[in-house]
Every structure is written in C-alpha cells, then in structure tokens.
PDB file of N, CA and C in Angstrom:
ATOM      1  N   UNK L1245       0.695  -1.092   0.357  1.00 60.00           N
ATOM      2  CA  UNK L1245       0.338  -0.082   0.003  1.00 60.00           C
ATOM      3  C   UNK L1245       0.764   1.413  -0.146  1.00 60.00           C
ATOM      4  N   UNK L1246       0.514   2.012  -0.639  1.00 68.00           N
ATOM      5  CA  UNK L1246       1.388   3.597  -0.901  1.00 68.00           C
ATOM      6  C   UNK L1246       0.995   4.193   0.240  1.00 68.00           C
ATOM      7  N   UNK L1247       2.358   4.769   0.732  1.00 72.00           N
ATOM      8  CA  UNK L1247       1.949   6.407   1.856  1.00 72.00           C
ATOM      9  C   UNK L1247       2.748   7.046   1.348  1.00 72.00           C
ATOM     10  N   UNK L1248       1.216   8.649   1.965  1.00 73.00           N
ATOM     11  CA  UNK L1248       1.556   9.472   1.460  1.00 73.00           C
ATOM     12  C   UNK L1248       2.029  10.453   3.102  1.00 73.00           C
ATOM     13  N   UNK L1249       2.968  11.277   2.107  1.00 77.00           N
ATOM     14  CA  UNK L1249       3.874  11.813   3.569  1.00 77.00           C
ATOM     15  C   UNK L1249       3.127  13.378   3.461  1.00 77.00           C
ATOM     16  N   UNK L1250       2.415  13.962   4.078  1.00 76.00           N
ATOM     17  CA  UNK L1250       2.411  15.554   3.579  1.00 76.00           C
ATOM     18  C   UNK L1250       3.032  16.249   4.842  1.00 76.00           C
ATOM     19  N   UNK L1251       3.872  17.271   4.538  1.00 82.00           N
ATOM     20  CA  UNK L1251       4.442  18.077   5.573  1.00 82.00           C
ATOM     21  C   UNK L1251       3.629  19.614   5.385  1.00 82.00           C
ATOM     22  N   UNK L1252       2.922  19.579   6.944  1.00 86.00           N
ATOM     23  CA  UNK L1252       2.130  20.738   7.095  1.00 86.00           C
ATOM     24  C   UNK L1252       3.135  22.165   8.025  1.00 86.00           C
ATOM     25  N   UNK L1253       2.981  23.143   7.631  1.00 88.00           N
ATOM     26  CA  UNK L1253       2.936  24.311   8.450  1.00 88.00           C
ATOM     27  C   UNK L1253       2.390  24.390   9.678  1.00 88.00           C
ATOM     28  N   UNK L1254       3.206  24.794  10.930  1.00 92.00           N
ATOM     29  CA  UNK L1254       2.173  24.635  12.085  1.00 92.00           C
ATOM     30  C   UNK L1254       0.634  25.512  12.418  1.00 92.00           C
ATOM     31  N   UNK L1255       0.361  26.611  11.432  1.00 91.00           N
ATOM     32  CA  UNK L1255      -0.934  26.702  11.078  1.00 91.00           C
ATOM     33  C   UNK L1255      -1.208  25.588  10.240  1.00 91.00           C
ATOM     34  N   UNK L1256      -1.055  24.794   9.368  1.00 89.00           N
ATOM     35  CA  UNK L1256      -1.881  23.973   8.434  1.00 89.00           C
ATOM     36  C   UNK L1256      -2.386  22.735   9.563  1.00 89.00           C
ATOM     37  N   UNK L1257      -1.432  22.221  10.155  1.00 91.00           N
ATOM     38  CA  UNK L1257      -1.641  20.696  11.433  1.00 91.00           C
ATOM     39  C   UNK L1257      -2.992  21.648  12.321  1.00 91.00           C
ATOM     40  N   UNK L1258      -2.926  23.002  12.979  1.00 93.00           N
ATOM     41  CA  UNK L1258      -3.645  23.314  13.727  1.00 93.00           C
ATOM     42  C   UNK L1258      -5.011  23.372  13.230  1.00 93.00           C
ATOM     43  N   UNK L1259      -4.718  23.986  11.868  1.00 92.00           N
ATOM     44  CA  UNK L1259      -6.407  23.764  11.039  1.00 92.00           C
ATOM     45  C   UNK L1259      -6.928  22.741  10.373  1.00 92.00           C
ATOM     46  N   UNK L1260      -5.804  21.818  10.530  1.00 92.00           N
ATOM     47  CA  UNK L1260      -6.175  19.995  10.437  1.00 92.00           C
ATOM     48  C   UNK L1260      -6.923  19.550  11.215  1.00 92.00           C
ATOM     49  N   UNK L1261      -6.297  19.745  12.644  1.00 94.00           N
ATOM     50  CA  UNK L1261      -6.393  19.292  14.123  1.00 94.00           C
ATOM     51  C   UNK L1261      -8.259  19.609  14.369  1.00 94.00           C
ATOM     52  N   UNK L1262      -8.454  20.865  14.120  1.00 94.00           N
ATOM     53  CA  UNK L1262      -9.523  21.359  14.500  1.00 94.00           C
ATOM     54  C   UNK L1262     -10.703  21.423  13.428  1.00 94.00           C
ATOM     55  N   UNK L1263     -10.884  20.498  12.372  1.00 92.00           N
ATOM     56  CA  UNK L1263     -11.087  20.443  11.465  1.00 92.00           C
ATOM     57  C   UNK L1263     -11.857  18.492  11.448  1.00 92.00           C
ATOM     58  N   UNK L1264     -10.461  17.813  11.987  1.00 94.00           N
ATOM     59  CA  UNK L1264     -10.993  16.709  12.482  1.00 94.00           C
ATOM     60  C   UNK L1264     -11.672  16.529  13.772  1.00 94.00           C
ATOM     61  N   UNK L1265     -11.190  17.293  14.728  1.00 95.00           N
ATOM     62  CA  UNK L1265     -12.127  17.116  15.784  1.00 95.00           C
ATOM     63  C   UNK L1265     -13.461  17.569  15.340  1.00 95.00           C
ATOM     64  N   UNK L1266     -14.187  18.527  14.620  1.00 94.00           N
ATOM     65  CA  UNK L1266     -15.141  18.601  14.338  1.00 94.00           C
ATOM     66  C   UNK L1266     -15.902  17.846  13.666  1.00 94.00           C
ATOM     67  N   UNK L1267     -15.594  16.889  12.944  1.00 93.00           N
ATOM     68  CA  UNK L1267     -15.911  15.556  12.115  1.00 93.00           C
ATOM     69  C   UNK L1267     -16.237  14.733  12.979  1.00 93.00           C
ATOM     70  N   UNK L1268     -15.486  14.731  14.210  1.00 95.00           N
ATOM     71  CA  UNK L1268     -15.345  13.407  15.389  1.00 95.00           C
ATOM     72  C   UNK L1268     -14.508  12.348  14.507  1.00 95.00           C
ATOM     73  N   UNK L1269     -13.138  12.527  14.087  1.00 94.00           N
ATOM     74  CA  UNK L1269     -12.151  11.786  13.516  1.00 94.00           C
ATOM     75  C   UNK L1269     -11.311  12.236  14.090  1.00 94.00           C
ATOM     76  N   UNK L1270      -9.777  10.517  13.999  1.00 94.00           N
ATOM     77  CA  UNK L1270      -8.415  11.326  14.089  1.00 94.00           C
ATOM     78  C   UNK L1270      -8.077  11.786  12.596  1.00 94.00           C
ATOM     79  N   UNK L1271      -7.111  12.380  13.193  1.00 91.00           N
ATOM     80  CA  UNK L1271      -6.368  13.727  11.553  1.00 91.00           C
ATOM     81  C   UNK L1271      -6.302  12.358  10.334  1.00 91.00           C
ATOM     82  N   UNK L1272      -5.549  11.181  10.291  1.00 88.00           N
ATOM     83  CA  UNK L1272      -5.764  10.836   9.350  1.00 88.00           C
ATOM     84  C   UNK L1272      -6.510   9.999   8.737  1.00 88.00           C
ATOM     85  N   UNK L1273      -7.736   9.570   9.139  1.00 91.00           N
ATOM     86  CA  UNK L1273      -9.029   9.110   9.162  1.00 91.00           C
ATOM     87  C   UNK L1273      -9.391  10.302   8.173  1.00 91.00           C
ATOM     88  N   UNK L1274      -9.316  11.630   8.457  1.00 89.00           N
ATOM     89  CA  UNK L1274     -10.172  13.173   8.316  1.00 89.00           C
ATOM     90  C   UNK L1274      -9.299  13.356   6.754  1.00 89.00           C
ATOM     91  N   UNK L1275      -8.083  12.915   6.724  1.00 86.00           N
ATOM     92  CA  UNK L1275      -7.087  13.305   5.536  1.00 86.00           C
ATOM     93  C   UNK L1275      -7.769  12.010   4.500  1.00 86.00           C
ATOM     94  N   UNK L1276      -7.415  11.414   4.898  1.00 85.00           N
ATOM     95  CA  UNK L1276      -8.220  10.159   3.872  1.00 85.00           C
ATOM     96  C   UNK L1276      -9.603  10.511   3.833  1.00 85.00           C
ATOM     97  N   UNK L1277     -10.320  10.411   4.411  1.00 87.00           N
ATOM     98  CA  UNK L1277     -12.128  11.670   3.441  1.00 87.00           C
ATOM     99  C   UNK L1277     -11.354  12.402   2.764  1.00 87.00           C
ATOM    100  N   UNK L1278     -10.992  12.972   3.292  1.00 82.00           N
ATOM    101  CA  UNK L1278     -10.896  14.176   2.408  1.00 82.00           C
ATOM    102  C   UNK L1278     -10.197  13.767   0.674  1.00 82.00           C
ATOM    103  N   UNK L1279      -9.602  12.877   0.864  1.00 80.00           N
ATOM    104  CA  UNK L1279      -8.787  12.366  -1.202  1.00 80.00           C
ATOM    105  C   UNK L1279      -9.826  11.745  -1.163  1.00 80.00           C
ATOM    106  N   UNK L1280     -10.604  10.726  -0.611  1.00 79.00           N
ATOM    107  CA  UNK L1280     -11.204   9.905  -1.262  1.00 79.00           C
ATOM    108  C   UNK L1280     -12.704  10.682  -1.986  1.00 79.00           C
ATOM    109  N   UNK L1281     -12.867  12.140  -1.117  1.00 76.00           N
ATOM    110  CA  UNK L1281     -14.176  12.650  -1.902  1.00 76.00           C
ATOM    111  C   UNK L1281     -13.999  13.005  -3.091  1.00 76.00           C
ATOM    112  N   UNK L1282     -13.177  13.141  -3.803  1.00 72.00           N
ATOM    113  CA  UNK L1282     -12.670  13.616  -4.911  1.00 72.00           C
ATOM    114  C   UNK L1282     -12.447  11.984  -6.605  1.00 72.00           C
ATOM    115  N   UNK L1283     -13.318  11.832  -7.012  1.00 74.00           N
ATOM    116  CA  UNK L1283     -13.502  10.573  -7.452  1.00 74.00           C
ATOM    117  C   UNK L1283     -12.613  10.678  -8.626  1.00 74.00           C
ATOM    118  N   UNK L1284     -11.932   9.852  -9.212  1.00 76.00           N
ATOM    119  CA  UNK L1284     -11.439   9.624 -10.640  1.00 76.00           C
ATOM    120  C   UNK L1284     -12.026   8.794 -11.378  1.00 76.00           C
ATOM    121  N   UNK L1285     -12.408   9.275 -12.674  1.00 80.00           N
ATOM    122  CA  UNK L1285     -13.056   8.013 -13.593  1.00 80.00           C
ATOM    123  C   UNK L1285     -12.121   7.763 -14.777  1.00 80.00           C
ATOM    124  N   UNK L1286     -11.432   8.372 -15.316  1.00 85.00           N
ATOM    125  CA  UNK L1286     -10.491   8.164 -16.066  1.00 85.00           C
ATOM    126  C   UNK L1286      -9.070   8.222 -15.334  1.00 85.00           C
ATOM    127  N   UNK L1287      -8.151   7.657 -16.375  1.00 82.00           N
ATOM    128  CA  UNK L1287      -6.841   8.308 -16.344  1.00 82.00           C
ATOM    129  C   UNK L1287      -6.595   9.257 -16.883  1.00 82.00           C
ATOM    130  N   UNK L1288      -6.809  10.423 -17.450  1.00 85.00           N
ATOM    131  CA  UNK L1288      -7.074  11.412 -17.354  1.00 85.00           C
ATOM    132  C   UNK L1288      -7.271  12.685 -16.569  1.00 85.00           C
ATOM    133  N   UNK L1289      -7.926  12.147 -15.757  1.00 83.00           N
ATOM    134  CA  UNK L1289      -8.489  12.740 -13.968  1.00 83.00           C
ATOM    135  C   UNK L1289      -7.079  12.769 -13.018  1.00 83.00           C
ATOM    136  N   UNK L1290      -6.766  11.553 -13.175  1.00 78.00           N
ATOM    137  CA  UNK L1290      -5.886  11.117 -12.461  1.00 78.00           C
ATOM    138  C   UNK L1290      -4.112  12.177 -13.185  1.00 78.00           C
ATOM    139  N   UNK L1291      -4.043  11.939 -13.805  1.00 79.00           N
ATOM    140  CA  UNK L1291      -2.916  13.089 -14.388  1.00 79.00           C
ATOM    141  C   UNK L1291      -3.424  13.922 -14.567  1.00 79.00           C
ATOM    142  N   UNK L1292      -4.628  14.647 -14.636  1.00 83.00           N
ATOM    143  CA  UNK L1292      -4.916  16.128 -13.927  1.00 83.00           C
ATOM    144  C   UNK L1292      -4.144  16.601 -13.005  1.00 83.00           C
ATOM    145  N   UNK L1293      -4.389  15.649 -11.946  1.00 78.00           N
ATOM    146  CA  UNK L1293      -4.567  15.615 -10.652  1.00 78.00           C
ATOM    147  C   UNK L1293      -3.205  15.651 -10.075  1.00 78.00           C
ATOM    148  N   UNK L1294      -2.413  15.157 -10.881  1.00 77.00           N
ATOM    149  CA  UNK L1294      -0.874  14.308 -10.473  1.00 77.00           C
ATOM    150  C   UNK L1294      -0.291  15.842 -11.053  1.00 77.00           C
ATOM    151  N   UNK L1295      -0.863  16.802 -12.243  1.00 78.00           N
ATOM    152  CA  UNK L1295      -0.079  17.849 -12.436  1.00 78.00           C
ATOM    153  C   UNK L1295      -0.125  18.790 -12.292  1.00 78.00           C
ATOM    154  N   UNK L1296      -1.313  19.296 -11.071  1.00 78.00           N
ATOM    155  CA  UNK L1296      -1.371  20.080 -10.555  1.00 78.00           C
ATOM    156  C   UNK L1296      -1.077  20.368  -9.252  1.00 78.00           C
ATOM    157  N   UNK L1297      -0.666  18.886  -8.797  1.00 72.00           N
ATOM    158  CA  UNK L1297       0.249  18.341  -7.428  1.00 72.00           C
ATOM    159  C   UNK L1297       1.649  18.449  -7.451  1.00 72.00           C
ATOM    160  N   UNK L1298       2.424  18.193  -8.736  1.00 74.00           N
ATOM    161  CA  UNK L1298       4.010  18.141  -9.017  1.00 74.00           C
ATOM    162  C   UNK L1298       4.483  19.105  -8.510  1.00 74.00           C
ATOM    163  N   UNK L1299       5.367  18.764  -8.005  1.00 72.00           N
ATOM    164  CA  UNK L1299       6.349  19.582  -7.397  1.00 72.00           C
ATOM    165  C   UNK L1299       6.408  20.852  -5.832  1.00 72.00           C
ATOM    166  N   UNK L1300       4.969  19.822  -5.723  1.00 71.00           N
ATOM    167  CA  UNK L1300       4.636  20.503  -4.248  1.00 71.00           C
ATOM    168  C   UNK L1300       5.850  19.623  -3.191  1.00 71.00           C
ATOM    169  N   UNK L1301       6.719  20.353  -2.623  1.00 70.00           N
ATOM    170  CA  UNK L1301       7.588  19.875  -1.628  1.00 70.00           C
ATOM    171  C   UNK L1301       6.993  19.371  -0.461  1.00 70.00           C
ATOM    172  N   UNK L1302       5.878  19.346  -0.423  1.00 71.00           N
ATOM    173  CA  UNK L1302       5.447  18.773   1.064  1.00 71.00           C
ATOM    174  C   UNK L1302       5.220  17.734   1.000  1.00 71.00           C
ATOM    175  N   UNK L1303       4.566  16.682  -0.271  1.00 68.00           N
ATOM    176  CA  UNK L1303       4.025  15.708  -0.974  1.00 68.00           C
ATOM    177  C   UNK L1303       5.236  14.876  -1.019  1.00 68.00           C
ATOM    178  N   UNK L1304       5.340  13.549  -0.577  1.00 68.00           N
ATOM    179  CA  UNK L1304       6.132  12.455  -1.145  1.00 68.00           C
ATOM    180  C   UNK L1304       4.711  11.319  -0.871  1.00 68.00           C
ATOM    181  N   UNK L1305       4.802  10.621  -2.078  1.00 65.00           N
ATOM    182  CA  UNK L1305       4.566   9.266  -1.962  1.00 65.00           C
ATOM    183  C   UNK L1305       5.447   8.196  -2.166  1.00 65.00           C
ATOM    184  N   UNK L1306       5.991   7.141  -1.355  1.00 67.00           N
ATOM    185  CA  UNK L1306       6.378   6.110  -1.417  1.00 67.00           C
ATOM    186  C   UNK L1306       5.821   4.857  -1.559  1.00 67.00           C
ATOM    187  N   UNK L1307       6.032   3.653  -2.134  1.00 65.00           N
ATOM    188  CA  UNK L1307       5.272   2.299  -1.624  1.00 65.00           C
ATOM    189  C   UNK L1307       5.846   1.459  -0.407  1.00 65.00           C
ATOM    190  N   UNK L1308       5.471   1.129   0.238  1.00 65.00           N
ATOM    191  CA  UNK L1308       5.285   0.500   1.527  1.00 65.00           C
ATOM    192  C   UNK L1308       6.278  -1.206   1.870  1.00 65.00           C
ATOM    193  N   UNK L1309       6.804  -1.088   2.309  1.00 69.00           N
ATOM    194  CA  UNK L1309       7.182  -2.505   2.318  1.00 69.00           C
ATOM    195  C   UNK L1309       6.698  -3.160   3.019  1.00 69.00           C
ATOM    196  N   UNK L1310       6.261  -4.484   1.777  1.00 65.00           N
ATOM    197  CA  UNK L1310       6.140  -5.400   2.737  1.00 65.00           C
ATOM    198  C   UNK L1310       5.913  -5.993   4.030  1.00 65.00           C
ATOM    199  N   UNK L1311       5.305  -5.990   4.649  1.00 65.00           N
ATOM    200  CA  UNK L1311       5.164  -6.879   6.402  1.00 65.00           C
ATOM    201  C   UNK L1311       5.087  -8.473   5.917  1.00 65.00           C
ATOM    202  N   UNK L1312       6.551  -8.920   6.716  1.00 67.00           N
ATOM    203  CA  UNK L1312       6.589 -10.277   6.794  1.00 67.00           C
ATOM    204  C   UNK L1312       6.176 -11.193   7.983  1.00 67.00           C
ATOM    205  N   UNK L1313       4.948 -11.611   7.451  1.00 53.00           N
ATOM    206  CA  UNK L1313       4.010 -12.025   8.260  1.00 53.00           C
ATOM    207  C   UNK L1313       4.660 -13.116   9.391  1.00 53.00           C
TER     208      UNK L1313
END
C-alpha cells in the first residue's frame, strides 16, 4: 500500500486538527476522507490531479515495504 507523507506548517496542522475534531475523526482518517472525496473516472483525471500537485515539496509518495508475516 502506498504511503503519502504531507509536510504541514504549524498553522496548517492546527487547522487540520480543528477540522478533524469537528468531524469527530482522527487526523489521518479525516485526511483519507478528504482524499477520497474527489473520485477519478479516467486516467486523464488522475494525470490532471497529479500535474496540479507536481513540485509540491510537502508531498512525498512511496511504496510501503511488505510486512513479513
């Protein structure tokens, strides 16, 4: 499963905490909900979204290492 790492400023962190508390969720769950709100119907939609985020130094995506069971 890919892992998305987002670097937030202190103000962004406070805003995220406040919004997640209002929603009655943990911050990670709230972020997942926000990410899933925008459905992708075609590969072109995915590419357009990626192009908007390209170069944002706060985002990093990597593949998670498989866990040995």
